[in-house]
mmCIF file of C-alpha atoms in Angstrom:
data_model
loop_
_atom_site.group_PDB
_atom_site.id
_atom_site.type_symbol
_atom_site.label_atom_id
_atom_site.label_comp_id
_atom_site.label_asym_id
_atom_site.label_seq_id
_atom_site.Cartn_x
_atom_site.Cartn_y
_atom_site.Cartn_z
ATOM 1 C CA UNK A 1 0.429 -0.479 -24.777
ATOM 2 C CA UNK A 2 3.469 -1.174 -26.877
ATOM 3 C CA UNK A 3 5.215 -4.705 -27.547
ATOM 4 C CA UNK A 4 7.884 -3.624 -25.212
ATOM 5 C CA UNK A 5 6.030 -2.349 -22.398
ATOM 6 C CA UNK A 6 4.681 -4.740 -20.081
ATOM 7 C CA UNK A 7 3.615 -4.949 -16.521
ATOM 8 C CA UNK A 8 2.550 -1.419 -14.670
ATOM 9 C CA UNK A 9 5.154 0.353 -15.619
ATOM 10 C CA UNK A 10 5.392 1.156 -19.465
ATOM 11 C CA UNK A 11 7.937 2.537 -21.090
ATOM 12 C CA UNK A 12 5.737 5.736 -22.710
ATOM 13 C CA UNK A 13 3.014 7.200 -20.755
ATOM 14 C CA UNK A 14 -0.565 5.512 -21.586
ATOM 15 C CA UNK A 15 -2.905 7.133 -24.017
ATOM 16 C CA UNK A 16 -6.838 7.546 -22.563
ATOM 17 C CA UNK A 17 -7.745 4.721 -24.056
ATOM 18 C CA UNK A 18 -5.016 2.182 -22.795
ATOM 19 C CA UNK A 19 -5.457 3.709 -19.342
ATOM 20 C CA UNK A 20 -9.431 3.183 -19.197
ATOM 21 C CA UNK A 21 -8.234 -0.243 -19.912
ATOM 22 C CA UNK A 22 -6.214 -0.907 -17.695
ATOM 23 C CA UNK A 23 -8.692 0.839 -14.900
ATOM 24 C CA UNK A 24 -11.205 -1.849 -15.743
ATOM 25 C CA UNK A 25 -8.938 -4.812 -15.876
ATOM 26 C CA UNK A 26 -7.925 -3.781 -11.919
ATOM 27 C CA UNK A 27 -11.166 -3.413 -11.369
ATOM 28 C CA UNK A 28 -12.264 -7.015 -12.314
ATOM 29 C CA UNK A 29 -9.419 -8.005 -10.289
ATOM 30 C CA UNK A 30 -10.333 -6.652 -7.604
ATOM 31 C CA UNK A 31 -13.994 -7.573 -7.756
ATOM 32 C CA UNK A 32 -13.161 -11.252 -8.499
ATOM 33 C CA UNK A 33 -10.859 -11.623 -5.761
ATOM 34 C CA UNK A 34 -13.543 -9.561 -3.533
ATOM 35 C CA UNK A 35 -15.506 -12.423 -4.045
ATOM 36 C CA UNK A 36 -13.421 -15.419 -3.770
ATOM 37 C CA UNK A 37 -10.353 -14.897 -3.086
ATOM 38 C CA UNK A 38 -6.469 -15.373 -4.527
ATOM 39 C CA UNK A 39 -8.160 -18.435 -6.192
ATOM 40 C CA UNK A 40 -10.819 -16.847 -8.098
ATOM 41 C CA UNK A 41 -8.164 -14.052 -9.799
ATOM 42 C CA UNK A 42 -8.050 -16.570 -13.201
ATOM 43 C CA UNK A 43 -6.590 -13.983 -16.114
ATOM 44 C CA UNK A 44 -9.090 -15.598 -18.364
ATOM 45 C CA UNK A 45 -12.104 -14.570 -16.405
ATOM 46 C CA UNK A 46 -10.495 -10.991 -15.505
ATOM 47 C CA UNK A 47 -10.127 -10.396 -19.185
ATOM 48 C CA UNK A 48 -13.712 -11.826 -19.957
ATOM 49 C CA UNK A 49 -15.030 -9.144 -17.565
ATOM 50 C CA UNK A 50 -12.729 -6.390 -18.304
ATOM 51 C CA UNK A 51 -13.841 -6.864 -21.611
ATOM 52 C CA UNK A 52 -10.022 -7.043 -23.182
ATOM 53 C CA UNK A 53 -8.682 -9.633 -25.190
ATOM 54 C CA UNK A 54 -6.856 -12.751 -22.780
ATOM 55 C CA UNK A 55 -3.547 -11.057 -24.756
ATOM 56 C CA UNK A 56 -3.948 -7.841 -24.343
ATOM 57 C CA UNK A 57 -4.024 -8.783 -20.695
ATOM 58 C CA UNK A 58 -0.822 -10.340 -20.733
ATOM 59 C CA UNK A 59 0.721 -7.817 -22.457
ATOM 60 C CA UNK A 60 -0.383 -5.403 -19.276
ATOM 61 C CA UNK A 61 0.054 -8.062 -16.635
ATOM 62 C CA UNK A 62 2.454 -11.192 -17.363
ATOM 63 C CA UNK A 63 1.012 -13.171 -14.567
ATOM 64 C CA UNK A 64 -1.653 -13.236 -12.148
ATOM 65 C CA UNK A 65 1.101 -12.116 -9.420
ATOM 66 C CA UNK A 66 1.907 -9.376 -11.554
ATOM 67 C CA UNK A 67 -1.543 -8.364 -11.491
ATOM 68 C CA UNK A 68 -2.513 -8.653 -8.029
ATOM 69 C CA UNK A 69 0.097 -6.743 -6.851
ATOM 70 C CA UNK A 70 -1.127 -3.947 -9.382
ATOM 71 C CA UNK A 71 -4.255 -4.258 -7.738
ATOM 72 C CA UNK A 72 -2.909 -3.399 -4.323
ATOM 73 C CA UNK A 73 -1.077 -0.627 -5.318
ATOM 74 C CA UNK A 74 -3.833 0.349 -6.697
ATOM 75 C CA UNK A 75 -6.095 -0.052 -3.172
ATOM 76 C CA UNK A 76 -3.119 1.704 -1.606
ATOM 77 C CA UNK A 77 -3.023 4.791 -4.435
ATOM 78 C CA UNK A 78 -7.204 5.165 -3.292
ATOM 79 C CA UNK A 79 -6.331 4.913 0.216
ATOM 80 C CA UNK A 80 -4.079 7.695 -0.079
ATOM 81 C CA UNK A 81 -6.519 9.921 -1.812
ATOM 82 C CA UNK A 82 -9.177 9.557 1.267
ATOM 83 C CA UNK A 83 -6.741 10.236 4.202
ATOM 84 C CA UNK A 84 -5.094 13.255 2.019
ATOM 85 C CA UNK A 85 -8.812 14.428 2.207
ATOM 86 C CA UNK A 86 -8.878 13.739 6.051
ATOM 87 C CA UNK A 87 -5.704 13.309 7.718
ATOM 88 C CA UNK A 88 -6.256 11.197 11.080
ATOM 89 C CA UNK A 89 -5.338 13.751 14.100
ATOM 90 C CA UNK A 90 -2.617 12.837 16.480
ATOM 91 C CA UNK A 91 -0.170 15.508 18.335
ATOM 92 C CA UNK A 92 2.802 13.515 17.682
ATOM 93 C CA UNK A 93 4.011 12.002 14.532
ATOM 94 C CA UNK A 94 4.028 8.512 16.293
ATOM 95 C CA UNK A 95 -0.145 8.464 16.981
ATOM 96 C CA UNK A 96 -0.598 10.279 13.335
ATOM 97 C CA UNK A 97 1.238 7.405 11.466
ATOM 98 C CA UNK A 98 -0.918 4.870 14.377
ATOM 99 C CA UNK A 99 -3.917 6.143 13.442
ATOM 100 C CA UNK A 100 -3.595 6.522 9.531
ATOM 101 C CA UNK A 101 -2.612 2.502 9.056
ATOM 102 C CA UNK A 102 -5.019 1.313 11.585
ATOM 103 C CA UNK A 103 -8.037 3.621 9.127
ATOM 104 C CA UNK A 104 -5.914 1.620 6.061
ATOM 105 C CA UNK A 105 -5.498 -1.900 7.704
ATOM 106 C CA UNK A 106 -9.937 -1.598 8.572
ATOM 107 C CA UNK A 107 -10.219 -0.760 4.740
ATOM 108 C CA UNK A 108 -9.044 -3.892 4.449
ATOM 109 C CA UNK A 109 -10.461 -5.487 6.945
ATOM 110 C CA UNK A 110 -13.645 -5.072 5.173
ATOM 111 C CA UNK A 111 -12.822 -7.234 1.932
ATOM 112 C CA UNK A 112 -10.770 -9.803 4.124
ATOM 113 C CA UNK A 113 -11.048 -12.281 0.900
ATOM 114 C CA UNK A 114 -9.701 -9.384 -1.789
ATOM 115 C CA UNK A 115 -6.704 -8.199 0.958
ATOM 116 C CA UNK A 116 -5.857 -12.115 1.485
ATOM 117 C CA UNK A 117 -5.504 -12.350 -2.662
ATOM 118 C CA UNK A 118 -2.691 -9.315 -2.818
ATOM 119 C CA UNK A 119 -0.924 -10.094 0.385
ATOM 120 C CA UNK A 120 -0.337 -13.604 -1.063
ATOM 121 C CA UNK A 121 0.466 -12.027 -4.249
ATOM 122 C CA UNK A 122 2.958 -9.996 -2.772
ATOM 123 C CA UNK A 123 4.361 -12.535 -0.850
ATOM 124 C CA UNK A 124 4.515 -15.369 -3.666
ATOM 125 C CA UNK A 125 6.116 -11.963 -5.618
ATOM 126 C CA UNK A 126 9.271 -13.245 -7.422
ATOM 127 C CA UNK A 127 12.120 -11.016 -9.094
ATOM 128 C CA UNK A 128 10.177 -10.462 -12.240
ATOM 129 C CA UNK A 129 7.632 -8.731 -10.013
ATOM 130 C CA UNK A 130 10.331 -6.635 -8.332
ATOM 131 C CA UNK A 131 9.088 -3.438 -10.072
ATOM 132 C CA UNK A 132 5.143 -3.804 -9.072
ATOM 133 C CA UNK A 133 6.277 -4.822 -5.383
ATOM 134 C CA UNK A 134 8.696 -1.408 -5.379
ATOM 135 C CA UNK A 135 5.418 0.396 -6.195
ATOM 136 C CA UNK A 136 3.504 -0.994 -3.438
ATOM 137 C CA UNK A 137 6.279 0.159 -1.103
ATOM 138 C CA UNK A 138 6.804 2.989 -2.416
ATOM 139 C CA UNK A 139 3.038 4.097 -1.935
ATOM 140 C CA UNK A 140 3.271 2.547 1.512
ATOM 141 C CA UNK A 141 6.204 5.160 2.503
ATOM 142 C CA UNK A 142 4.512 7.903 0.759
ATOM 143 C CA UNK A 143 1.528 7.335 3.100
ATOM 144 C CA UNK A 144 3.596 6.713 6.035
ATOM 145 C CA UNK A 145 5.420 9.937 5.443
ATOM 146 C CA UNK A 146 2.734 12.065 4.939
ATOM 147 C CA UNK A 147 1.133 11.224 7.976
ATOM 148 C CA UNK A 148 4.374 11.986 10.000
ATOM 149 C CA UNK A 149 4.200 15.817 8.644
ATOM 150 C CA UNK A 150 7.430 16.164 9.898
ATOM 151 C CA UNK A 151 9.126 18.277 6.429
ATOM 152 C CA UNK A 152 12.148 16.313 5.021
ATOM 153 C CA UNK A 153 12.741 12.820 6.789
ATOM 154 C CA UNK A 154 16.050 12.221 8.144
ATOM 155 C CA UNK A 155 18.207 8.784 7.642
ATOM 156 C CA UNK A 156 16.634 7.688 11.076
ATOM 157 C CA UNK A 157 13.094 8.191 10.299
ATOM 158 C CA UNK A 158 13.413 6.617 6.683
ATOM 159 C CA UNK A 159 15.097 3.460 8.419
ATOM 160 C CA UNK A 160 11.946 4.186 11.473
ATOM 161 C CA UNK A 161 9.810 4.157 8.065
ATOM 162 C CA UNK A 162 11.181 1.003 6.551
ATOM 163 C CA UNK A 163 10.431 -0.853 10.159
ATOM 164 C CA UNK A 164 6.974 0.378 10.797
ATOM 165 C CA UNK A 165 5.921 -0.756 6.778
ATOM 166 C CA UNK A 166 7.795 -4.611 7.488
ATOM 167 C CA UNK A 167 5.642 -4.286 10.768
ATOM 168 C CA UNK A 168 2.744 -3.343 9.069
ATOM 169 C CA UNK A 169 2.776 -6.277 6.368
ATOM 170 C CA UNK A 170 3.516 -8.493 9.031
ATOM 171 C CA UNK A 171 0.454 -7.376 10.749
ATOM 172 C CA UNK A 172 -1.624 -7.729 7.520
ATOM 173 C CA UNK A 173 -0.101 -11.902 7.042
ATOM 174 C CA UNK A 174 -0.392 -12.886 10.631
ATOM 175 C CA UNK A 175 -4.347 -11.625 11.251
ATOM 176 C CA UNK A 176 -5.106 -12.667 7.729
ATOM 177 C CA UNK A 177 -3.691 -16.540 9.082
ATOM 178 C CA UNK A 178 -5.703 -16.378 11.754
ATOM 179 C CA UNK A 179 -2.821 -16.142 13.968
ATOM 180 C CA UNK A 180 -3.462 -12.133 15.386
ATOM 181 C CA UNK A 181 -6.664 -10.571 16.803
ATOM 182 C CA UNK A 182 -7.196 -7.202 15.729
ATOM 183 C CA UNK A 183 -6.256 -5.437 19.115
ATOM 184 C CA UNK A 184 -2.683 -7.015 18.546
ATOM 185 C CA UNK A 185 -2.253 -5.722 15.401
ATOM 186 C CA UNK A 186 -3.043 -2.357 16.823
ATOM 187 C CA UNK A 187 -0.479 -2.842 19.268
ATOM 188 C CA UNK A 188 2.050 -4.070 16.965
ATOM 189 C CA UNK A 189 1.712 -0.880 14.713
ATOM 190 C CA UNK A 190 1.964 1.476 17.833
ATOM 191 C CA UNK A 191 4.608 -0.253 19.335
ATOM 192 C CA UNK A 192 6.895 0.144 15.821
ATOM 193 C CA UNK A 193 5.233 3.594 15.449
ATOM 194 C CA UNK A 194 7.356 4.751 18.606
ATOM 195 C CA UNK A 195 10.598 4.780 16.593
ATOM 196 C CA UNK A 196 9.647 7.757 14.670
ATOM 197 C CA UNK A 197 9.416 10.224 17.910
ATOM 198 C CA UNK A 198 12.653 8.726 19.150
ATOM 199 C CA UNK A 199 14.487 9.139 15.789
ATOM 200 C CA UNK A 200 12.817 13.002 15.401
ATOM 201 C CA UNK A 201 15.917 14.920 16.599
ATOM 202 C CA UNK A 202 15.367 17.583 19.076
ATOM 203 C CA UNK A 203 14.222 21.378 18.872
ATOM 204 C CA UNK A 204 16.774 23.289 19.547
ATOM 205 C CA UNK A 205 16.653 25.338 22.708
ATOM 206 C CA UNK A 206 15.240 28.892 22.198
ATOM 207 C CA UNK A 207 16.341 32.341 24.058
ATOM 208 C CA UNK A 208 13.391 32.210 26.145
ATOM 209 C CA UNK A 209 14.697 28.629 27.611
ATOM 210 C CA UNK A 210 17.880 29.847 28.761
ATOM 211 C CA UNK A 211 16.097 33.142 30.224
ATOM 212 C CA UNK A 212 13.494 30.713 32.601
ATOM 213 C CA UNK A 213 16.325 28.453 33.351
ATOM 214 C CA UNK A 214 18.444 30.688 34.566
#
């Protein structure tokens, strides 16, 4: 990676090599804080078992925030690759979008220590971070959109959108803090899923419907 390019989001494409790289240094972050936790992410130890130099790290990640907050955009890009595989079913858009964050929010469920590590991350996120945390929303829309299936999104469902993802990360803090059981997460997501099927505007009425009315 250049002098000037910093952070995950270069200013020139990576080569192979800077890519495979930076694969392996989110993978040690991820592993370490699999195992211990938002403590355990130290960049010394991530570049130790990424096998990069401590500043060649830096020069990808400036800070351990930055880097954690890689790593759940990265979780979120792998995510999105399994449910474009298989969708979760639903007949409206409302139990599609249910469905497909409940599948994400077990995913992490299942490394409770490595999700704690980027949800603080993204939370202790400052303005020097602002381009990572744009990522991980952006990735969280993209998922939430795709599971609507609903063609081109009006104003109404992007601002139904940009609820249900606050809801979501809300979710993720107040169950990681002890403070929400899993069935009231599931809940809370439905309940903020709603707003897309009352913000999907109405078919319009066809012949037939006039016909059997009248």
């Amino acid at each position: 990676m250049g002098a000037g390019a910093t952070g995950t989001s270069p200013t020139s494409p990576l080569t192979e090599r800077q890519e495979a790289r930076r694969r392996r240094i989110l993978d040690a972050s991820a592993r370490l804080a699999g195992r211990g936790g938002f403590d355990a992410v130290q960049m010394r130890e991530v570049a130790e078992s990424s096998q990069v130099a401590l500043g060649t790290l830096y020069r990808y990640f400036p800070s351990k925030i930055h880097l954690l907050v890689a790593t759940m955009q990265d979780q979120l890009e792998r995510m999105h690759r399994t449910l474009r595989k298989k969708p979760p079913a639903g007949d409206t858009a409302a139990e599609r979008v249910t469905g497909t964050l409940m599948l994400a929010f077990r995913a992490l469920q299942r490394e409770p220590q490595l999700a704690d590590a980027m949800v603080r991350a993204l939370t202790f996120a400052d303005r020097s971070v602002s381009p990572e945390v744009d990522q991980v929303s952006r990735r969280t829309t993209m998922i939430i959109l795709d599971a609507m299936d609903l063609g081109e999104p009006t104003p109404d469902q992007l601002a139904a959108v940009r609820v249900i993802e606050h809801t979501w990360h809300s979710a993720l803090i107040t169950w990681l803090s002890g403070r929400a059981s899993i069935a009231q997460v599931r809940i809370d997501i439905e309940t903020a899923c709603r707003l897309i099927d009352l913000t999907t505007p109405a078919e319009p009425p066809t012949p037939d419907t006039f016909f059997r009315a009248g």
